[in-house]
mmCIF file of C-alpha atoms in Angstrom:
data_model
loop_
_atom_site.group_PDB
_atom_site.id
_atom_site.type_symbol
_atom_site.label_atom_id
_atom_site.label_comp_id
_atom_site.label_asym_id
_atom_site.label_seq_id
_atom_site.Cartn_x
_atom_site.Cartn_y
_atom_site.Cartn_z
ATOM 1 C CA UNK S 1 -76.457 -11.278 127.564
ATOM 2 C CA UNK S 2 -75.224 -14.863 126.433
ATOM 3 C CA UNK S 3 -77.422 -17.389 127.499
ATOM 4 C CA UNK S 4 -77.994 -14.378 129.152
ATOM 5 C CA UNK S 5 -79.936 -12.365 126.995
ATOM 6 C CA UNK S 6 -81.408 -15.351 125.614
ATOM 7 C CA UNK S 7 -82.464 -15.788 129.915
ATOM 8 C CA UNK S 8 -83.616 -11.954 128.855
ATOM 9 C CA UNK S 9 -85.060 -13.592 126.209
ATOM 10 C CA UNK S 10 -87.404 -16.197 128.697
ATOM 11 C CA UNK S 11 -87.955 -14.138 131.258
ATOM 12 C CA UNK S 12 -87.064 -10.423 130.278
ATOM 13 C CA UNK S 13 -88.622 -8.558 132.412
ATOM 14 C CA UNK S 14 -87.786 -10.565 135.499
ATOM 15 C CA UNK S 15 -84.346 -11.249 135.495
ATOM 16 C CA UNK S 16 -82.506 -9.120 134.531
ATOM 17 C CA UNK S 17 -79.965 -8.375 136.460
ATOM 18 C CA UNK S 18 -79.470 -12.285 136.460
ATOM 19 C CA UNK S 19 -78.974 -12.687 133.065
ATOM 20 C CA UNK S 20 -76.395 -9.929 132.473
ATOM 21 C CA UNK S 21 -74.312 -12.644 134.654
ATOM 22 C CA UNK S 22 -74.753 -15.659 133.661
ATOM 23 C CA UNK S 23 -72.085 -17.500 131.982
ATOM 24 C CA UNK S 24 -71.155 -18.411 128.451
ATOM 25 C CA UNK S 25 -72.103 -21.174 126.951
ATOM 26 C CA UNK S 26 -69.146 -23.325 126.268
ATOM 27 C CA UNK S 27 -70.503 -25.135 122.644
ATOM 28 C CA UNK S 28 -71.595 -21.857 121.394
ATOM 29 C CA UNK S 29 -70.071 -20.720 117.934
ATOM 30 C CA UNK S 30 -71.006 -17.780 116.538
ATOM 31 C CA UNK S 31 -69.587 -18.942 112.549
ATOM 32 C CA UNK S 32 -70.891 -22.527 112.746
ATOM 33 C CA UNK S 33 -74.622 -23.613 112.781
ATOM 34 C CA UNK S 34 -77.172 -22.417 114.785
ATOM 35 C CA UNK S 35 -76.845 -25.502 116.956
ATOM 36 C CA UNK S 36 -76.772 -24.067 120.142
ATOM 37 C CA UNK S 37 -77.786 -20.574 122.072
ATOM 38 C CA UNK S 38 -74.525 -17.970 122.965
ATOM 39 C CA UNK S 39 -72.883 -15.426 123.118
ATOM 40 C CA UNK S 40 -69.541 -13.733 124.019
ATOM 41 C CA UNK S 41 -67.411 -10.296 124.005
ATOM 42 C CA UNK S 42 -66.984 -10.468 119.354
ATOM 43 C CA UNK S 43 -69.020 -13.379 118.656
ATOM 44 C CA UNK S 44 -70.553 -10.786 116.378
ATOM 45 C CA UNK S 45 -68.689 -7.555 116.050
ATOM 46 C CA UNK S 46 -70.751 -5.635 113.498
ATOM 47 C CA UNK S 47 -73.801 -6.400 115.994
ATOM 48 C CA UNK S 48 -71.541 -5.271 118.836
ATOM 49 C CA UNK S 49 -71.257 -2.314 117.380
ATOM 50 C CA UNK S 50 -75.084 -0.755 116.857
ATOM 51 C CA UNK S 51 -74.038 -0.966 120.601
ATOM 52 C CA UNK S 52 -74.298 2.833 121.488
ATOM 53 C CA UNK S 53 -70.696 3.413 123.369
ATOM 54 C CA UNK S 54 -71.651 5.536 125.653
ATOM 55 C CA UNK S 55 -74.799 5.922 128.401
ATOM 56 C CA UNK S 56 -74.865 8.155 131.471
ATOM 57 C CA UNK S 57 -71.701 9.244 130.634
ATOM 58 C CA UNK S 58 -69.765 6.161 130.571
ATOM 59 C CA UNK S 59 -69.153 2.398 128.274
ATOM 60 C CA UNK S 60 -71.550 -0.817 129.380
ATOM 61 C CA UNK S 61 -70.272 -2.921 132.037
ATOM 62 C CA UNK S 62 -70.742 -6.023 129.783
ATOM 63 C CA UNK S 63 -71.109 -5.919 126.120
ATOM 64 C CA UNK S 64 -70.894 -9.615 123.525
ATOM 65 C CA UNK S 65 -73.190 -10.359 121.141
ATOM 66 C CA UNK S 66 -74.755 -13.643 120.558
ATOM 67 C CA UNK S 67 -77.778 -15.875 118.751
ATOM 68 C CA UNK S 68 -81.188 -17.906 120.370
ATOM 69 C CA UNK S 69 -81.207 -20.852 117.686
ATOM 70 C CA UNK S 70 -84.693 -22.552 116.882
ATOM 71 C CA UNK S 71 -85.920 -24.587 119.563
ATOM 72 C CA UNK S 72 -88.258 -23.006 122.720
ATOM 73 C CA UNK S 73 -85.975 -19.414 123.579
ATOM 74 C CA UNK S 74 -87.750 -18.187 120.214
ATOM 75 C CA UNK S 75 -91.120 -18.405 121.994
ATOM 76 C CA UNK S 76 -92.952 -16.292 119.731
ATOM 77 C CA UNK S 77 -91.005 -15.307 117.528
ATOM 78 C CA UNK S 78 -91.522 -18.268 115.666
ATOM 79 C CA UNK S 79 -94.400 -18.376 115.301
ATOM 80 C CA UNK S 80 -93.848 -15.125 113.510
ATOM 81 C CA UNK S 81 -91.615 -16.885 111.706
ATOM 82 C CA UNK S 82 -88.288 -15.925 112.959
ATOM 83 C CA UNK S 83 -85.437 -18.911 112.918
ATOM 84 C CA UNK S 84 -82.886 -18.014 113.955
ATOM 85 C CA UNK S 85 -82.019 -14.884 116.225
ATOM 86 C CA UNK S 86 -78.109 -12.610 116.560
ATOM 87 C CA UNK S 87 -78.300 -9.666 119.149
ATOM 88 C CA UNK S 88 -75.434 -7.978 120.753
ATOM 89 C CA UNK S 89 -75.982 -5.571 123.788
ATOM 90 C CA UNK S 90 -74.454 -3.135 126.912
ATOM 91 C CA UNK S 91 -75.243 -3.657 129.837
ATOM 92 C CA UNK S 92 -75.069 -0.479 132.162
ATOM 93 C CA UNK S 93 -75.389 -1.489 136.276
ATOM 94 C CA UNK S 94 -76.480 1.308 138.986
ATOM 95 C CA UNK S 95 -76.498 -0.439 142.385
ATOM 96 C CA UNK S 96 -79.438 -2.321 143.466
ATOM 97 C CA UNK S 97 -81.096 -3.428 141.137
ATOM 98 C CA UNK S 98 -81.305 -0.525 138.793
ATOM 99 C CA UNK S 99 -80.219 -1.721 135.261
ATOM 100 C CA UNK S 100 -80.702 -0.923 131.903
ATOM 101 C CA UNK S 101 -79.838 -2.945 128.564
ATOM 102 C CA UNK S 102 -79.233 -1.239 124.872
ATOM 103 C CA UNK S 103 -79.114 -4.169 122.463
ATOM 104 C CA UNK S 104 -79.977 -4.685 118.654
ATOM 105 C CA UNK S 105 -82.305 -7.396 117.330
ATOM 106 C CA UNK S 106 -81.294 -8.919 113.837
ATOM 107 C CA UNK S 107 -83.175 -11.943 112.389
ATOM 108 C CA UNK S 108 -83.944 -12.900 109.101
ATOM 109 C CA UNK S 109 -88.102 -11.951 109.105
ATOM 110 C CA UNK S 110 -87.890 -10.193 112.407
ATOM 111 C CA UNK S 111 -90.078 -7.266 113.535
ATOM 112 C CA UNK S 112 -90.353 -4.010 116.087
ATOM 113 C CA UNK S 113 -94.589 -5.674 116.279
ATOM 114 C CA UNK S 114 -92.649 -9.486 116.897
ATOM 115 C CA UNK S 115 -89.952 -9.221 119.182
ATOM 116 C CA UNK S 116 -92.463 -6.279 121.376
ATOM 117 C CA UNK S 117 -95.163 -9.515 120.583
ATOM 118 C CA UNK S 118 -92.400 -11.625 122.090
ATOM 119 C CA UNK S 119 -91.876 -9.214 124.959
ATOM 120 C CA UNK S 120 -95.206 -8.405 126.238
ATOM 121 C CA UNK S 121 -96.330 -12.588 125.619
ATOM 122 C CA UNK S 122 -93.454 -13.015 127.939
ATOM 123 C CA UNK S 123 -94.737 -10.428 131.004
ATOM 124 C CA UNK S 124 -98.031 -12.142 130.386
ATOM 125 C CA UNK S 125 -96.763 -15.703 131.038
ATOM 126 C CA UNK S 126 -94.810 -14.710 135.153
ATOM 127 C CA UNK S 127 -96.480 -15.293 137.263
ATOM 128 C CA UNK S 128 -95.742 -12.103 138.895
ATOM 129 C CA UNK S 129 -95.721 -9.539 136.670
ATOM 130 C CA UNK S 130 -98.515 -7.180 136.288
ATOM 131 C CA UNK S 131 -98.469 -5.391 132.583
ATOM 132 C CA UNK S 132 -98.913 -1.416 134.116
ATOM 133 C CA UNK S 133 -99.155 -0.310 130.291
ATOM 134 C CA UNK S 134 -98.684 -0.973 126.218
ATOM 135 C CA UNK S 135 -97.785 2.274 124.482
ATOM 136 C CA UNK S 136 -96.756 2.808 120.842
ATOM 137 C CA UNK S 137 -94.477 5.847 120.229
ATOM 138 C CA UNK S 138 -92.556 7.449 117.951
ATOM 139 C CA UNK S 139 -88.536 6.624 118.214
ATOM 140 C CA UNK S 140 -85.671 9.047 116.533
ATOM 141 C CA UNK S 141 -89.184 8.617 113.152
ATOM 142 C CA UNK S 142 -89.930 5.331 113.250
ATOM 143 C CA UNK S 143 -93.091 3.735 114.944
ATOM 144 C CA UNK S 144 -92.195 1.695 118.294
ATOM 145 C CA UNK S 145 -93.339 -0.550 121.445
ATOM 146 C CA UNK S 146 -93.287 -0.293 124.947
ATOM 147 C CA UNK S 147 -94.002 -1.964 127.802
ATOM 148 C CA UNK S 148 -94.090 -0.968 130.802
ATOM 149 C CA UNK S 149 -94.077 -3.926 133.683
ATOM 150 C CA UNK S 150 -94.314 -4.390 137.360
ATOM 151 C CA UNK S 151 -93.065 -7.541 139.052
ATOM 152 C CA UNK S 152 -93.137 -6.651 142.643
ATOM 153 C CA UNK S 153 -91.611 -3.620 143.372
ATOM 154 C CA UNK S 154 -89.688 -3.388 140.304
ATOM 155 C CA UNK S 155 -90.792 -1.065 137.309
ATOM 156 C CA UNK S 156 -89.900 -2.895 133.786
ATOM 157 C CA UNK S 157 -89.429 -0.891 130.306
ATOM 158 C CA UNK S 158 -88.426 -2.138 127.667
ATOM 159 C CA UNK S 159 -88.961 -0.137 124.588
ATOM 160 C CA UNK S 160 -88.806 -1.988 120.840
ATOM 161 C CA UNK S 161 -88.225 0.266 117.533
ATOM 162 C CA UNK S 162 -86.845 -0.778 113.993
ATOM 163 C CA UNK S 163 -83.420 0.211 113.554
ATOM 164 C CA UNK S 164 -83.040 1.490 109.872
ATOM 165 C CA UNK S 165 -81.841 -1.636 108.298
ATOM 166 C CA UNK S 166 -84.837 -4.508 107.305
ATOM 167 C CA UNK S 167 -84.485 -6.887 109.667
ATOM 168 C CA UNK S 168 -83.494 -5.160 112.847
ATOM 169 C CA UNK S 169 -84.771 -3.716 115.709
ATOM 170 C CA UNK S 170 -83.584 -1.523 118.666
ATOM 171 C CA UNK S 171 -83.840 -2.403 122.175
ATOM 172 C CA UNK S 172 -83.874 -1.068 125.050
ATOM 173 C CA UNK S 173 -84.239 -3.004 128.362
ATOM 174 C CA UNK S 174 -84.718 -1.193 131.596
ATOM 175 C CA UNK S 175 -85.428 -2.240 135.692
ATOM 176 C CA UNK S 176 -85.740 0.499 138.334
ATOM 177 C CA UNK S 177 -84.942 3.167 135.828
ATOM 178 C CA UNK S 178 -86.808 6.594 136.015
ATOM 179 C CA UNK S 179 -88.047 8.274 132.828
ATOM 180 C CA UNK S 180 -85.444 11.264 131.838
ATOM 181 C CA UNK S 181 -83.254 7.404 132.757
ATOM 182 C CA UNK S 182 -85.063 5.484 129.601
ATOM 183 C CA UNK S 183 -85.564 8.443 127.475
ATOM 184 C CA UNK S 184 -81.624 9.249 127.471
ATOM 185 C CA UNK S 185 -81.253 5.581 127.080
ATOM 186 C CA UNK S 186 -84.093 6.224 123.617
ATOM 187 C CA UNK S 187 -81.627 8.658 122.778
ATOM 188 C CA UNK S 188 -77.518 7.018 122.701
ATOM 189 C CA UNK S 189 -78.915 5.466 119.701
ATOM 190 C CA UNK S 190 -79.312 8.151 117.515
ATOM 191 C CA UNK S 191 -80.900 6.998 114.402
ATOM 192 C CA UNK S 192 -78.925 3.847 114.083
#
């Protein structure tokens, strides 16, 4: 997710697999001022610790954390008052282009609505992506937002809902997974 999640951020619904294989940014210093986007395993261990350890009976293929700094990768989040975002996430792959990212995002002024709008705006701006549906499910008793899209033959789902900590949002992003696996991913978070 390094520039991986920044890419998942920027083209969240169209390049989930490619996003998870990008190399880390060499100048990324998680302890320094936020002047460069990036991620690496262990950058923000407190956020990585919030990512489910097991999904579909296995640990994530990758687990890392990072941040997105002020600049174009924040997209509509900047308009919502978000100036910097930190994240931790795991990626599970299931062959072909089937995959899931389970992630935790944190930032001052970050809300479920702002992050859901970011993903919806990204989908609307993607020339080959069609929005199939937008809904407002309840997840662990909290109001969430869900976006289902299609890009070519691929079906993508993004579900966001508030964590039990203000300024933190839990996220599930899937590519070509059936509904039962999407529900399993949501359940993997428990009451985070």
